Amino acid sequence: MGISIWQLLIVLGIVILLFGTKKLRNIGSDLGGAIRGFKKSMSDEDSKTENPDSLEGKTEEQPQPAAEDKPRDKSHS
């Protein structure tokens, strides 16, 4: 009761007729790019957890000097 190779070929032929080869090629390349991006982000997450001392992902804010701490131009006095 499984799907035979002939049934798969007929379905493939109908899909090609509906979408066209160029559209299917674009869909395939988009899907491949999405999978590559997913794998890259997963490997980046793994490297962050392996090296907890790395600076990536840390959001330490640098203190901003107050307005009165900035040097003033003395030529206008």
PQR file with spaces between the fields and no chain letter, atoms N, CA, C, O and H, PARSE charges and radii, in Angstrom:
ATOM       1  N    MET     1       0.815   -1.199    0.000 -0.4000 1.5000
ATOM       2  CA   MET     1       0.000    0.000    0.000 -0.0000 2.0000
ATOM       3  C    MET     1       0.860    1.266    0.000  0.5500 1.7000
ATOM       4  O    MET     1       0.347    2.364    0.210 -0.5500 1.4000
ATOM       5  N    GLY     2       2.173    1.115   -0.236 -0.4000 1.5000
ATOM       6  CA   GLY     2       3.045    2.267   -0.265 -0.0000 2.0000
ATOM       7  C    GLY     2       2.946    3.009   -1.585  0.5500 1.7000
ATOM       8  O    GLY     2       2.239    2.587   -2.500 -0.5500 1.4000
ATOM       9  H    GLY     2       2.591    0.222   -0.407  0.4000 1.0000
ATOM      10  N    ILE     3       3.647    4.095   -1.668 -0.4000 1.5000
ATOM      11  CA   ILE     3       3.657    4.905   -2.890 -0.0000 2.0000
ATOM      12  C    ILE     3       4.730    4.356   -3.812  0.5500 1.7000
ATOM      13  O    ILE     3       5.879    4.192   -3.402 -0.5500 1.4000
ATOM      14  H    ILE     3       4.222    4.438   -0.925  0.4000 1.0000
ATOM      15  N    SER     4       4.362    4.068   -5.058 -0.4000 1.5000
ATOM      16  CA   SER     4       5.327    3.524   -6.010 -0.0000 2.0000
ATOM      17  C    SER     4       6.111    4.662   -6.667  0.5500 1.7000
ATOM      18  O    SER     4       5.742    5.831   -6.554 -0.5500 1.4000
ATOM      19  H    SER     4       3.429    4.201   -5.391  0.4000 1.0000
ATOM      20  N    ILE     5       7.186    4.304   -7.347 -0.4000 1.5000
ATOM      21  CA   ILE     5       8.035    5.278   -8.033 -0.0000 2.0000
ATOM      22  C    ILE     5       7.244    5.993   -9.133  0.5500 1.7000
ATOM      23  O    ILE     5       7.480    7.174   -9.391 -0.5500 1.4000
ATOM      24  H    ILE     5       7.485    3.354   -7.438  0.4000 1.0000
ATOM      25  N    TRP     6       6.313    5.295   -9.781 -0.4000 1.5000
ATOM      26  CA   TRP     6       5.524    5.904  -10.850 -0.0000 2.0000
ATOM      27  C    TRP     6       4.596    6.987  -10.297  0.5500 1.7000
ATOM      28  O    TRP     6       4.406    8.024  -10.933 -0.5500 1.4000
ATOM      29  H    TRP     6       6.122    4.336   -9.571  0.4000 1.0000
ATOM      30  N    GLN     7       4.023    6.754   -9.130 -0.4000 1.5000
ATOM      31  CA   GLN     7       3.159    7.765   -8.518 -0.0000 2.0000
ATOM      32  C    GLN     7       3.973    9.002   -8.134  0.5500 1.7000
ATOM      33  O    GLN     7       3.507   10.129   -8.298 -0.5500 1.4000
ATOM      34  H    GLN     7       4.177    5.911   -8.614  0.4000 1.0000
ATOM      35  N    LEU     8       5.179    8.792   -7.627 -0.4000 1.5000
ATOM      36  CA   LEU     8       6.048    9.923   -7.283 -0.0000 2.0000
ATOM      37  C    LEU     8       6.444   10.723   -8.529  0.5500 1.7000
ATOM      38  O    LEU     8       6.496   11.953   -8.493 -0.5500 1.4000
ATOM      39  H    LEU     8       5.558    7.876   -7.494  0.4000 1.0000
ATOM      40  N    LEU     9       6.723   10.017   -9.630 -0.4000 1.5000
ATOM      41  CA   LEU     9       7.080   10.704  -10.879 -0.0000 2.0000
ATOM      42  C    LEU     9       5.912   11.516  -11.427  0.5500 1.7000
ATOM      43  O    LEU     9       6.109   12.614  -11.947 -0.5500 1.4000
ATOM      44  H    LEU     9       6.681    9.018   -9.659  0.4000 1.0000
ATOM      45  N    ILE    10       4.707   10.987  -11.314 -0.4000 1.5000
ATOM      46  CA   ILE    10       3.526   11.726  -11.778 -0.0000 2.0000
ATOM      47  C    ILE    10       3.324   12.989  -10.943  0.5500 1.7000
ATOM      48  O    ILE    10       3.054   14.061  -11.485 -0.5500 1.4000
ATOM      49  H    ILE    10       4.547   10.095  -10.891  0.4000 1.0000
ATOM      50  N    VAL    11       3.456   12.858   -9.619 -0.4000 1.5000
ATOM      51  CA   VAL    11       3.313   14.028   -8.739 -0.0000 2.0000
ATOM      52  C    VAL    11       4.402   15.049   -9.057  0.5500 1.7000
ATOM      53  O    VAL    11       4.126   16.247   -9.114 -0.5500 1.4000
ATOM      54  H    VAL    11       3.675   11.987   -9.179  0.4000 1.0000
ATOM      55  N    LEU    12       5.633   14.590   -9.265 -0.4000 1.5000
ATOM      56  CA   LEU    12       6.735   15.497   -9.615 -0.0000 2.0000
ATOM      57  C    LEU    12       6.452   16.220  -10.938  0.5500 1.7000
ATOM      58  O    LEU    12       6.716   17.416  -11.063 -0.5500 1.4000
ATOM      59  H    LEU    12       5.857   13.616   -9.219  0.4000 1.0000
ATOM      60  N    GLY    13       5.921   15.499  -11.909 -0.4000 1.5000
ATOM      61  CA   GLY    13       5.578   16.121  -13.188 -0.0000 2.0000
ATOM      62  C    GLY    13       4.509   17.194  -13.029  0.5500 1.7000
ATOM      63  O    GLY    13       4.601   18.255  -13.647 -0.5500 1.4000
ATOM      64  H    GLY    13       5.706   14.528  -11.807  0.4000 1.0000
ATOM      65  N    ILE    14       3.513   16.935  -12.221 -0.4000 1.5000
ATOM      66  CA   ILE    14       2.448   17.925  -11.996 -0.0000 2.0000
ATOM      67  C    ILE    14       3.001   19.157  -11.291  0.5500 1.7000
ATOM      68  O    ILE    14       2.644   20.285  -11.632 -0.5500 1.4000
ATOM      69  H    ILE    14       3.438   16.073  -11.718  0.4000 1.0000
ATOM      70  N    VAL    15       3.875   18.942  -10.307 -0.4000 1.5000
ATOM      71  CA   VAL    15       4.473   20.071   -9.587 -0.0000 2.0000
ATOM      72  C    VAL    15       5.310   20.924  -10.540  0.5500 1.7000
ATOM      73  O    VAL    15       5.264   22.152  -10.478 -0.5500 1.4000
ATOM      74  H    VAL    15       4.165   18.026  -10.030  0.4000 1.0000
ATOM      75  N    ILE    16       6.068   20.279  -11.414 -0.4000 1.5000
ATOM      76  CA   ILE    16       6.883   21.029  -12.388 -0.0000 2.0000
ATOM      77  C    ILE    16       5.992   21.809  -13.344  0.5500 1.7000
ATOM      78  O    ILE    16       6.306   22.945  -13.696 -0.5500 1.4000
ATOM      79  H    ILE    16       6.106   19.281  -11.464  0.4000 1.0000
ATOM      80  N    LEU    17       4.893   21.214  -13.762 -0.4000 1.5000
ATOM      81  CA   LEU    17       3.968   21.924  -14.653 -0.0000 2.0000
ATOM      82  C    LEU    17       3.326   23.123  -13.963  0.5500 1.7000
ATOM      83  O    LEU    17       3.133   24.167  -14.586 -0.5500 1.4000
ATOM      84  H    LEU    17       4.637   20.290  -13.476  0.4000 1.0000
ATOM      85  N    LEU    18       2.994   22.978  -12.684 -0.4000 1.5000
ATOM      86  CA   LEU    18       2.341   24.073  -11.962 -0.0000 2.0000
ATOM      87  C    LEU    18       3.292   25.227  -11.662  0.5500 1.7000
ATOM      88  O    LEU    18       2.952   26.390  -11.875 -0.5500 1.4000
ATOM      89  H    LEU    18       3.151   22.130  -12.178  0.4000 1.0000
ATOM      90  N    PHE    19       4.479   24.902  -11.169 -0.4000 1.5000
ATOM      91  CA   PHE    19       5.385   25.956  -10.697 -0.0000 2.0000
ATOM      92  C    PHE    19       6.464   26.333  -11.702  0.5500 1.7000
ATOM      93  O    PHE    19       6.929   27.473  -11.692 -0.5500 1.4000
ATOM      94  H    PHE    19       4.755   23.957  -10.995  0.4000 1.0000
ATOM      95  N    GLY    20       6.867   25.433  -12.550 -0.4000 1.5000
ATOM      96  CA   GLY    20       7.943   25.713  -13.493 -0.0000 2.0000
ATOM      97  C    GLY    20       9.294   25.441  -12.846  0.5500 1.7000
ATOM      98  O    GLY    20       9.435   25.492  -11.625 -0.5500 1.4000
ATOM      99  H    GLY    20       6.490   24.507  -12.558  0.4000 1.0000
ATOM     100  N    THR    21      10.287   25.150  -13.686 -0.4000 1.5000
ATOM     101  CA   THR    21      11.597   24.765  -13.164 -0.0000 2.0000
ATOM     102  C    THR    21      12.322   25.938  -12.517  0.5500 1.7000
ATOM     103  O    THR    21      13.034   25.749  -11.531 -0.5500 1.4000
ATOM     104  H    THR    21      10.173   25.108  -14.678  0.4000 1.0000
ATOM     105  N    LYS    22      12.156   27.143  -13.050 -0.4000 1.5000
ATOM     106  CA   LYS    22      12.851   28.304  -12.481 -0.0000 2.0000
ATOM     107  C    LYS    22      12.355   28.601  -11.073  0.5500 1.7000
ATOM     108  O    LYS    22      13.154   28.873  -10.178 -0.5500 1.4000
ATOM     109  H    LYS    22      11.577   27.296  -13.852  0.4000 1.0000
ATOM     110  N    LYS    23      11.054   28.552  -10.874 -0.4000 1.5000
ATOM     111  CA   LYS    23      10.469   28.805   -9.555 -0.0000 2.0000
ATOM     112  C    LYS    23      10.928   27.735   -8.555  0.5500 1.7000
ATOM     113  O    LYS    23      11.261   28.049   -7.412 -0.5500 1.4000
ATOM     114  H    LYS    23      10.404   28.331  -11.602  0.4000 1.0000
ATOM     115  N    LEU    24      10.943   26.458   -8.999 -0.4000 1.5000
ATOM     116  CA   LEU    24      11.393   25.379   -8.122 -0.0000 2.0000
ATOM     117  C    LEU    24      12.870   25.531   -7.771  0.5500 1.7000
ATOM     118  O    LEU    24      13.269   25.232   -6.645 -0.5500 1.4000
ATOM     119  H    LEU    24      10.672   26.202   -9.928  0.4000 1.0000
ATOM     120  N    ARG    25      13.682   25.990   -8.714 -0.4000 1.5000
ATOM     121  CA   ARG    25      15.103   26.209   -8.456 -0.0000 2.0000
ATOM     122  C    ARG    25      15.283   27.320   -7.424  0.5500 1.7000
ATOM     123  O    ARG    25      16.126   27.213   -6.534 -0.5500 1.4000
ATOM     124  H    ARG    25      13.358   26.233   -9.628  0.4000 1.0000
ATOM     125  N    ASN    26      14.491   28.387   -7.544 -0.4000 1.5000
ATOM     126  CA   ASN    26      14.566   29.480   -6.566 -0.0000 2.0000
ATOM     127  C    ASN    26      14.135   29.013   -5.178  0.5500 1.7000
ATOM     128  O    ASN    26      14.751   29.377   -4.177 -0.5500 1.4000
ATOM     129  H    ASN    26      13.806   28.473   -8.267  0.4000 1.0000
ATOM     130  N    ILE    27      13.087   28.216   -5.124 -0.4000 1.5000
ATOM     131  CA   ILE    27      12.616   27.694   -3.837 -0.0000 2.0000
ATOM     132  C    ILE    27      13.696   26.813   -3.220  0.5500 1.7000
ATOM     133  O    ILE    27      13.941   26.887   -2.016 -0.5500 1.4000
ATOM     134  H    ILE    27      12.586   27.920   -5.938  0.4000 1.0000
ATOM     135  N    GLY    28      14.341   25.982   -4.030 -0.4000 1.5000
ATOM     136  CA   GLY    28      15.404   25.103   -3.532 -0.0000 2.0000
ATOM     137  C    GLY    28      16.594   25.877   -3.008  0.5500 1.7000
ATOM     138  O    GLY    28      17.149   25.528   -1.966 -0.5500 1.4000
ATOM     139  H    GLY    28      14.142   25.922   -5.008  0.4000 1.0000
ATOM     140  N    SER    29      16.998   26.927   -3.715 -0.4000 1.5000
ATOM     141  CA   SER    29      18.141   27.714   -3.244 -0.0000 2.0000
ATOM     142  C    SER    29      17.786   28.502   -1.987  0.5500 1.7000
ATOM     143  O    SER    29      18.625   28.656   -1.099 -0.5500 1.4000
ATOM     144  H    SER    29      16.548   27.211   -4.561  0.4000 1.0000
ATOM     145  N    ASP    30      16.560   29.000   -1.899 -0.4000 1.5000
ATOM     146  CA   ASP    30      16.124   29.694   -0.682 -0.0000 2.0000
ATOM     147  C    ASP    30      16.089   28.749    0.513  0.5500 1.7000
ATOM     148  O    ASP    30      16.497   29.107    1.618 -0.5500 1.4000
ATOM     149  H    ASP    30      15.878   28.874   -2.620  0.4000 1.0000
ATOM     150  N    LEU    31      15.598   27.543    0.277 -0.4000 1.5000
ATOM     151  CA   LEU    31      15.548   26.551    1.345 -0.0000 2.0000
ATOM     152  C    LEU    31      16.958   26.157    1.789  0.5500 1.7000
ATOM     153  O    LEU    31      17.216   26.004    2.983 -0.5500 1.4000
ATOM     154  H    LEU    31      15.266   27.251   -0.620  0.4000 1.0000
ATOM     155  N    GLY    32      17.863   25.994    0.831 -0.4000 1.5000
ATOM     156  CA   GLY    32      19.249   25.671    1.164 -0.0000 2.0000
ATOM     157  C    GLY    32      19.916   26.781    1.961  0.5500 1.7000
ATOM     158  O    GLY    32      20.659   26.510    2.905 -0.5500 1.4000
ATOM     159  H    GLY    32      17.653   26.117   -0.139  0.4000 1.0000
ATOM     160  N    GLY    33      19.656   28.033    1.588 -0.4000 1.5000
ATOM     161  CA   GLY    33      20.217   29.161    2.331 -0.0000 2.0000
ATOM     162  C    GLY    33      19.678   29.238    3.745  0.5500 1.7000
ATOM     163  O    GLY    33      20.405   29.570    4.682 -0.5500 1.4000
ATOM     164  H    GLY    33      19.052   28.253    0.821  0.4000 1.0000
ATOM     165  N    ALA    34      18.398   28.926    3.893 -0.4000 1.5000
ATOM     166  CA   ALA    34      17.807   28.940    5.229 -0.0000 2.0000
ATOM     167  C    ALA    34      18.403   27.841    6.107  0.5500 1.7000
ATOM     168  O    ALA    34      18.653   28.056    7.293 -0.5500 1.4000
ATOM     169  H    ALA    34      17.808   28.656    3.133  0.4000 1.0000
ATOM     170  N    ILE    35      18.627   26.673    5.528 -0.4000 1.5000
ATOM     171  CA   ILE    35      19.226   25.575    6.295 -0.0000 2.0000
ATOM     172  C    ILE    35      20.662   25.915    6.671  0.5500 1.7000
ATOM     173  O    ILE    35      21.083   25.650    7.798 -0.5500 1.4000
ATOM     174  H    ILE    35      18.423   26.498    4.564  0.4000 1.0000
ATOM     175  N    ARG    36      21.429   26.505    5.735 -0.4000 1.5000
ATOM     176  CA   ARG    36      22.804   26.911    6.054 -0.0000 2.0000
ATOM     177  C    ARG    36      22.832   27.946    7.164  0.5500 1.7000
ATOM     178  O    ARG    36      23.666   27.864    8.066 -0.5500 1.4000
ATOM     179  H    ARG    36      21.087   26.720    4.820  0.4000 1.0000
ATOM     180  N    GLY    37      21.932   28.919    7.113 -0.4000 1.5000
ATOM     181  CA   GLY    37      21.861   29.934    8.158 -0.0000 2.0000
ATOM     182  C    GLY    37      21.500   29.341    9.507  0.5500 1.7000
ATOM     183  O    GLY    37      22.036   29.748   10.538 -0.5500 1.4000
ATOM     184  H    GLY    37      21.254   28.986    6.381  0.4000 1.0000
ATOM     185  N    PHE    38      20.586   28.375    9.497 -0.4000 1.5000
ATOM     186  CA   PHE    38      20.192   27.709   10.739 -0.0000 2.0000
ATOM     187  C    PHE    38      21.369   26.941   11.330  0.5500 1.7000
ATOM     188  O    PHE    38      21.620   27.022   12.532 -0.5500 1.4000
ATOM     189  H    PHE    38      20.150   28.044    8.660  0.4000 1.0000
ATOM     190  N    LYS    39      22.093   26.197   10.493 -0.4000 1.5000
ATOM     191  CA   LYS    39      23.248   25.440   10.980 -0.0000 2.0000
ATOM     192  C    LYS    39      24.326   26.370   11.521  0.5500 1.7000
ATOM     193  O    LYS    39      24.955   26.072   12.536 -0.5500 1.4000
ATOM     194  H    LYS    39      21.889   26.132    9.516  0.4000 1.0000
ATOM     195  N    LYS    40      24.543   27.508   10.837 -0.4000 1.5000
ATOM     196  CA   LYS    40      25.559   28.460   11.290 -0.0000 2.0000
ATOM     197  C    LYS    40      25.180   29.061   12.637  0.5500 1.7000
ATOM     198  O    LYS    40      26.033   29.208   13.511 -0.5500 1.4000
ATOM     199  H    LYS    40      24.032   27.750   10.012  0.4000 1.0000
ATOM     200  N    SER    41      23.911   29.407   12.811 -0.4000 1.5000
ATOM     201  CA   SER    41      23.492   29.981   14.084 -0.0000 2.0000
ATOM     202  C    SER    41      23.570   28.945   15.199  0.5500 1.7000
ATOM     203  O    SER    41      23.891   29.288   16.337 -0.5500 1.4000
ATOM     204  H    SER    41      23.217   29.287   12.100  0.4000 1.0000
ATOM     205  N    MET    42      23.284   27.688   14.890 -0.4000 1.5000
ATOM     206  CA   MET    42      23.403   26.639   15.903 -0.0000 2.0000
ATOM     207  C    MET    42      24.856   26.436   16.296  0.5500 1.7000
ATOM     208  O    MET    42      25.148   26.246   17.477 -0.5500 1.4000
ATOM     209  H    MET    42      23.023   27.410   13.965  0.4000 1.0000
ATOM     210  N    SER    43      25.768   26.470   15.345 -0.4000 1.5000
ATOM     211  CA   SER    43      27.187   26.295   15.688 -0.0000 2.0000
ATOM     212  C    SER    43      27.707   27.513   16.439  0.5500 1.7000
ATOM     213  O    SER    43      28.581   27.376   17.295 -0.5500 1.4000
ATOM     214  H    SER    43      25.531   26.625   14.386  0.4000 1.0000
ATOM     215  N    ASP    44      27.191   28.703   16.139 -0.4000 1.5000
ATOM     216  CA   ASP    44      27.583   29.898   16.889 -0.0000 2.0000
ATOM     217  C    ASP    44      27.120   29.806   18.334  0.5500 1.7000
ATOM     218  O    ASP    44      27.855   30.195   19.241 -0.5500 1.4000
ATOM     219  H    ASP    44      26.481   28.815   15.443  0.4000 1.0000
ATOM     220  N    GLU    45      25.915   29.297   18.564 -0.4000 1.5000
ATOM     221  CA   GLU    45      25.403   29.128   19.923 -0.0000 2.0000
ATOM     222  C    GLU    45      26.233   28.107   20.685  0.5500 1.7000
ATOM     223  O    GLU    45      26.494   28.282   21.875 -0.5500 1.4000
ATOM     224  H    GLU    45      25.318   28.980   17.826  0.4000 1.0000
ATOM     225  N    ASP    46      26.652   27.036   20.005 -0.4000 1.5000
ATOM     226  CA   ASP    46      27.479   26.027   20.659 -0.0000 2.0000
ATOM     227  C    ASP    46      28.824   26.595   21.060  0.5500 1.7000
ATOM     228  O    ASP    46      29.328   26.285   22.140 -0.5500 1.4000
ATOM     229  H    ASP    46      26.440   26.894   19.038  0.4000 1.0000
ATOM     230  N    SER    47      29.416   27.424   20.207 -0.4000 1.5000
ATOM     231  CA   SER    47      30.719   27.997   20.536 -0.0000 2.0000
ATOM     232  C    SER    47      30.604   28.998   21.679  0.5500 1.7000
ATOM     233  O    SER    47      31.548   29.150   22.455 -0.5500 1.4000
ATOM     234  H    SER    47      29.006   27.676   19.330  0.4000 1.0000
ATOM     235  N    LYS    48      29.468   29.686   21.800 -0.4000 1.5000
ATOM     236  CA   LYS    48      29.283   30.615   22.910 -0.0000 2.0000
ATOM     237  C    LYS    48      29.182   29.869   24.234  0.5500 1.7000
ATOM     238  O    LYS    48      29.708   30.335   25.245 -0.5500 1.4000
ATOM     239  H    LYS    48      28.701   29.563   21.170  0.4000 1.0000
ATOM     240  N    THR    49      28.516   28.722   24.245 -0.4000 1.5000
ATOM     241  CA   THR    49      28.371   27.972   25.485 -0.0000 2.0000
ATOM     242  C    THR    49      29.657   27.266   25.861  0.5500 1.7000
ATOM     243  O    THR    49      29.891   27.021   27.044 -0.5500 1.4000
ATOM     244  H    THR    49      28.088   28.343   23.424  0.4000 1.0000
ATOM     245  N    GLU    50      30.514   26.923   24.879 -0.4000 1.5000
ATOM     246  CA   GLU    50      31.784   26.278   25.183 -0.0000 2.0000
ATOM     247  C    GLU    50      32.779   27.254   25.783  0.5500 1.7000
ATOM     248  O    GLU    50      33.618   26.845   26.585 -0.5500 1.4000
ATOM     249  H    GLU    50      30.324   27.121   23.918  0.4000 1.0000
ATOM     250  N    ASN    51      32.717   28.526   25.424 -0.4000 1.5000
ATOM     251  CA   ASN    51      33.656   29.515   25.903 -0.0000 2.0000
ATOM     252  C    ASN    51      32.884   30.600   26.652  0.5500 1.7000
ATOM     253  O    ASN    51      32.554   31.628   26.060 -0.5500 1.4000
ATOM     254  H    ASN    51      32.035   28.858   24.772  0.4000 1.0000
ATOM     255  N    PRO    52      32.591   30.401   27.925 -0.5600 1.5000
ATOM     256  CA   PRO    52      31.783   31.384   28.646  0.2800 2.0000
ATOM     257  C    PRO    52      32.515   32.698   28.906  0.5500 1.7000
ATOM     258  O    PRO    52      31.875   33.696   29.237 -0.5500 1.4000
ATOM     259  N    ASP    53      33.858   32.720   28.762 -0.4000 1.5000
ATOM     260  CA   ASP    53      34.614   33.944   29.005 -0.0000 2.0000
ATOM     261  C    ASP    53      34.696   34.839   27.781  0.5500 1.7000
ATOM     262  O    ASP    53      35.287   35.918   27.840 -0.5500 1.4000
ATOM     263  H    ASP    53      34.377   31.908   28.493  0.4000 1.0000
ATOM     264  N    SER    54      34.109   34.404   26.673 -0.4000 1.5000
ATOM     265  CA   SER    54      34.187   35.221   25.468 -0.0000 2.0000
ATOM     266  C    SER    54      33.372   36.494   25.662  0.5500 1.7000
ATOM     267  O    SER    54      32.458   36.543   26.485 -0.5500 1.4000
ATOM     268  H    SER    54      33.629   33.528   26.625  0.4000 1.0000
ATOM     269  N    LEU    55      33.713   37.506   24.903 -0.4000 1.5000
ATOM     270  CA   LEU    55      33.064   38.807   25.041 -0.0000 2.0000
ATOM     271  C    LEU    55      31.765   38.881   24.263  0.5500 1.7000
ATOM     272  O    LEU    55      30.988   39.816   24.455 -0.5500 1.4000
ATOM     273  H    LEU    55      34.456   37.465   24.235  0.4000 1.0000
ATOM     274  N    GLU    56      31.507   37.903   23.375 -0.4000 1.5000
ATOM     275  CA   GLU    56      30.273   37.938   22.603 -0.0000 2.0000
ATOM     276  C    GLU    56      29.081   37.688   23.509  0.5500 1.7000
ATOM     277  O    GLU    56      29.130   36.841   24.402 -0.5500 1.4000
ATOM     278  H    GLU    56      32.138   37.143   23.219  0.4000 1.0000
ATOM     279  N    GLY    57      28.035   38.417   23.275 -0.4000 1.5000
ATOM     280  CA   GLY    57      26.817   38.215   24.020 -0.0000 2.0000
ATOM     281  C    GLY    57      26.749   38.998   25.314  0.5500 1.7000
ATOM     282  O    GLY    57      25.689   39.077   25.936 -0.5500 1.4000
ATOM     283  H    GLY    57      27.996   39.104   22.550  0.4000 1.0000
ATOM     284  N    LYS    58      27.867   39.580   25.729 -0.4000 1.5000
ATOM     285  CA   LYS    58      27.843   40.375   26.956 -0.0000 2.0000
ATOM     286  C    LYS    58      27.430   41.797   26.611  0.5500 1.7000
ATOM     287  O    LYS    58      27.886   42.362   25.617 -0.5500 1.4000
ATOM     288  H    LYS    58      28.727   39.515   25.224  0.4000 1.0000
ATOM     289  N    THR    59      26.580   42.360   27.421 -0.4000 1.5000
ATOM     290  CA   THR    59      26.062   43.694   27.138 -0.0000 2.0000
ATOM     291  C    THR    59      26.394   44.635   28.284  0.5500 1.7000
ATOM     292  O    THR    59      25.509   45.280   28.846 -0.5500 1.4000
ATOM     293  H    THR    59      26.208   41.901   28.228  0.4000 1.0000
ATOM     294  N    GLU    60      27.673   44.711   28.624 -0.4000 1.5000
ATOM     295  CA   GLU    60      28.073   45.652   29.658 -0.0000 2.0000
ATOM     296  C    GLU    60      28.058   47.053   29.066  0.5500 1.7000
ATOM     297  O    GLU    60      28.628   47.296   28.002 -0.5500 1.4000
ATOM     298  H    GLU    60      28.392   44.188   28.167  0.4000 1.0000
ATOM     299  N    GLU    61      27.411   47.957   29.755 -0.4000 1.5000
ATOM     300  CA   GLU    61      27.327   49.327   29.261 -0.0000 2.0000
ATOM     301  C    GLU    61      28.465   50.146   29.846  0.5500 1.7000
ATOM     302  O    GLU    61      28.793   50.031   31.027 -0.5500 1.4000
ATOM     303  H    GLU    61      26.948   47.760   30.619  0.4000 1.0000
ATOM     304  N    GLN    62      29.056   50.966   29.005 -0.4000 1.5000
ATOM     305  CA   GLN    62      30.111   51.861   29.452 -0.0000 2.0000
ATOM     306  C    GLN    62      29.464   53.083   30.085  0.5500 1.7000
ATOM     307  O    GLN    62      28.516   53.636   29.527 -0.5500 1.4000
ATOM     308  H    GLN    62      28.790   51.060   28.046  0.4000 1.0000
ATOM     309  N    PRO    63      29.959   53.515   31.239 -0.5600 1.5000
ATOM     310  CA   PRO    63      29.364   54.699   31.868  0.2800 2.0000
ATOM     311  C    PRO    63      29.612   55.937   31.022  0.5500 1.7000
ATOM     312  O    PRO    63      30.724   56.163   30.543 -0.5500 1.4000
ATOM     313  N    GLN    64      28.578   56.728   30.844 -0.4000 1.5000
ATOM     314  CA   GLN    64      28.670   57.961   30.086 -0.0000 2.0000
ATOM     315  C    GLN    64      29.074   59.091   31.031  0.5500 1.7000
ATOM     316  O    GLN    64      28.517   59.207   32.122 -0.5500 1.4000
ATOM     317  H    GLN    64      27.675   56.544   31.232  0.4000 1.0000
ATOM     318  N    PRO    65      30.034   59.925   30.628 -0.5600 1.5000
ATOM     319  CA   PRO    65      30.407   61.045   31.492  0.2800 2.0000
ATOM     320  C    PRO    65      29.267   62.052   31.585  0.5500 1.7000
ATOM     321  O    PRO    65      28.561   62.305   30.608 -0.5500 1.4000
ATOM     322  N    ALA    66      29.103   62.608   32.749 -0.4000 1.5000
ATOM     323  CA   ALA    66      28.061   63.621   32.945 -0.0000 2.0000
ATOM     324  C    ALA    66      28.447   64.887   32.192  0.5500 1.7000
ATOM     325  O    ALA    66      29.608   65.071   31.827 -0.5500 1.4000
ATOM     326  H    ALA    66      29.676   62.402   33.542  0.4000 1.0000
ATOM     327  N    ALA    67      27.483   65.745   31.965 -0.4000 1.5000
ATOM     328  CA   ALA    67      27.716   66.961   31.181 -0.0000 2.0000
ATOM     329  C    ALA    67      28.757   67.858   31.848  0.5500 1.7000
ATOM     330  O    ALA    67      29.546   68.502   31.158 -0.5500 1.4000
ATOM     331  H    ALA    67      26.539   65.595   32.262  0.4000 1.0000
ATOM     332  N    GLU    68      28.771   67.907   33.182 -0.4000 1.5000
ATOM     333  CA   GLU    68      29.732   68.779   33.854 -0.0000 2.0000
ATOM     334  C    GLU    68      31.131   68.191   33.867  0.5500 1.7000
ATOM     335  O    GLU    68      32.088   68.909   34.160 -0.5500 1.4000
ATOM     336  H    GLU    68      28.130   67.384   33.743  0.4000 1.0000
ATOM     337  N    ASP    69      31.283   66.912   33.558 -0.4000 1.5000
ATOM     338  CA   ASP    69      32.609   66.296   33.536 -0.0000 2.0000
ATOM     339  C    ASP    69      33.348   66.562   32.230  0.5500 1.7000
ATOM     340  O    ASP    69      34.562   66.371   32.160 -0.5500 1.4000
ATOM     341  H    ASP    69      30.506   66.329   33.319  0.4000 1.0000
ATOM     342  N    LYS    70      32.644   66.996   31.205 -0.4000 1.5000
ATOM     343  CA   LYS    70      33.284   67.240   29.930 -0.0000 2.0000
ATOM     344  C    LYS    70      34.105   68.508   29.983  0.5500 1.7000
ATOM     345  O    LYS    70      33.684   69.488   30.598 -0.5500 1.4000
ATOM     346  H    LYS    70      31.657   67.152   31.261  0.4000 1.0000
ATOM     347  N    PRO    71      35.278   68.514   29.348 -0.5600 1.5000
ATOM     348  CA   PRO    71      36.096   69.736   29.326  0.2800 2.0000
ATOM     349  C    PRO    71      35.397   70.823   28.520  0.5500 1.7000
ATOM     350  O    PRO    71      34.797   70.559   27.478 -0.5500 1.4000
ATOM     351  N    ARG    72      35.486   72.023   29.015 -0.4000 1.5000
ATOM     352  CA   ARG    72      34.860   73.147   28.315 -0.0000 2.0000
ATOM     353  C    ARG    72      35.904   73.978   27.605  0.5500 1.7000
ATOM     354  O    ARG    72      37.060   74.056   28.021 -0.5500 1.4000
ATOM     355  H    ARG    72      35.973   72.237   29.861  0.4000 1.0000
ATOM     356  N    ASP    73      35.473   74.587   26.539 -0.4000 1.5000
ATOM     357  CA   ASP    73      36.335   75.465   25.787 -0.0000 2.0000
ATOM     358  C    ASP    73      36.453   76.785   26.535  0.5500 1.7000
ATOM     359  O    ASP    73      35.446   77.461   26.744 -0.5500 1.4000
ATOM     360  H    ASP    73      34.533   74.524   26.201  0.4000 1.0000
ATOM     361  N    LYS    74      37.657   77.165   26.941 -0.4000 1.5000
ATOM     362  CA   LYS    74      37.845   78.360   27.756 -0.0000 2.0000
ATOM     363  C    LYS    74      37.965   79.628   26.910  0.5500 1.7000
ATOM     364  O    LYS    74      38.069   80.715   27.478 -0.5500 1.4000
ATOM     365  H    LYS    74      38.475   76.616   26.771  0.4000 1.0000
ATOM     366  N    SER    75      37.955   79.537   25.598 -0.4000 1.5000
ATOM     367  CA   SER    75      38.112   80.720   24.769 -0.0000 2.0000
ATOM     368  C    SER    75      36.848   81.581   24.764  0.5500 1.7000
ATOM     369  O    SER    75      36.926   82.770   24.454 -0.5500 1.4000
ATOM     370  H    SER    75      37.871   78.653   25.137  0.4000 1.0000
ATOM     371  N    HIS    76      35.682   81.012   25.100 -0.4000 1.5000
ATOM     372  CA   HIS    76      34.442   81.773   25.112 -0.0000 2.0000
ATOM     373  C    HIS    76      34.181   82.490   26.431  0.5500 1.7000
ATOM     374  O    HIS    76      33.194   83.220   26.528 -0.5500 1.4000
ATOM     375  H    HIS    76      35.618   80.046   25.352  0.4000 1.0000
ATOM     376  N    SER    77      35.003   82.320   27.431 -0.4000 1.5000
ATOM     377  CA   SER    77      34.758   82.918   28.747 -0.0000 2.0000
ATOM     378  C    SER    77      35.138   84.357   28.809  0.5500 1.7000
ATOM     379  O    SER    77      34.987   84.990   29.854 -0.5500 1.4000
ATOM     380  H    SER    77      35.805   81.727   27.353  0.4000 1.0000
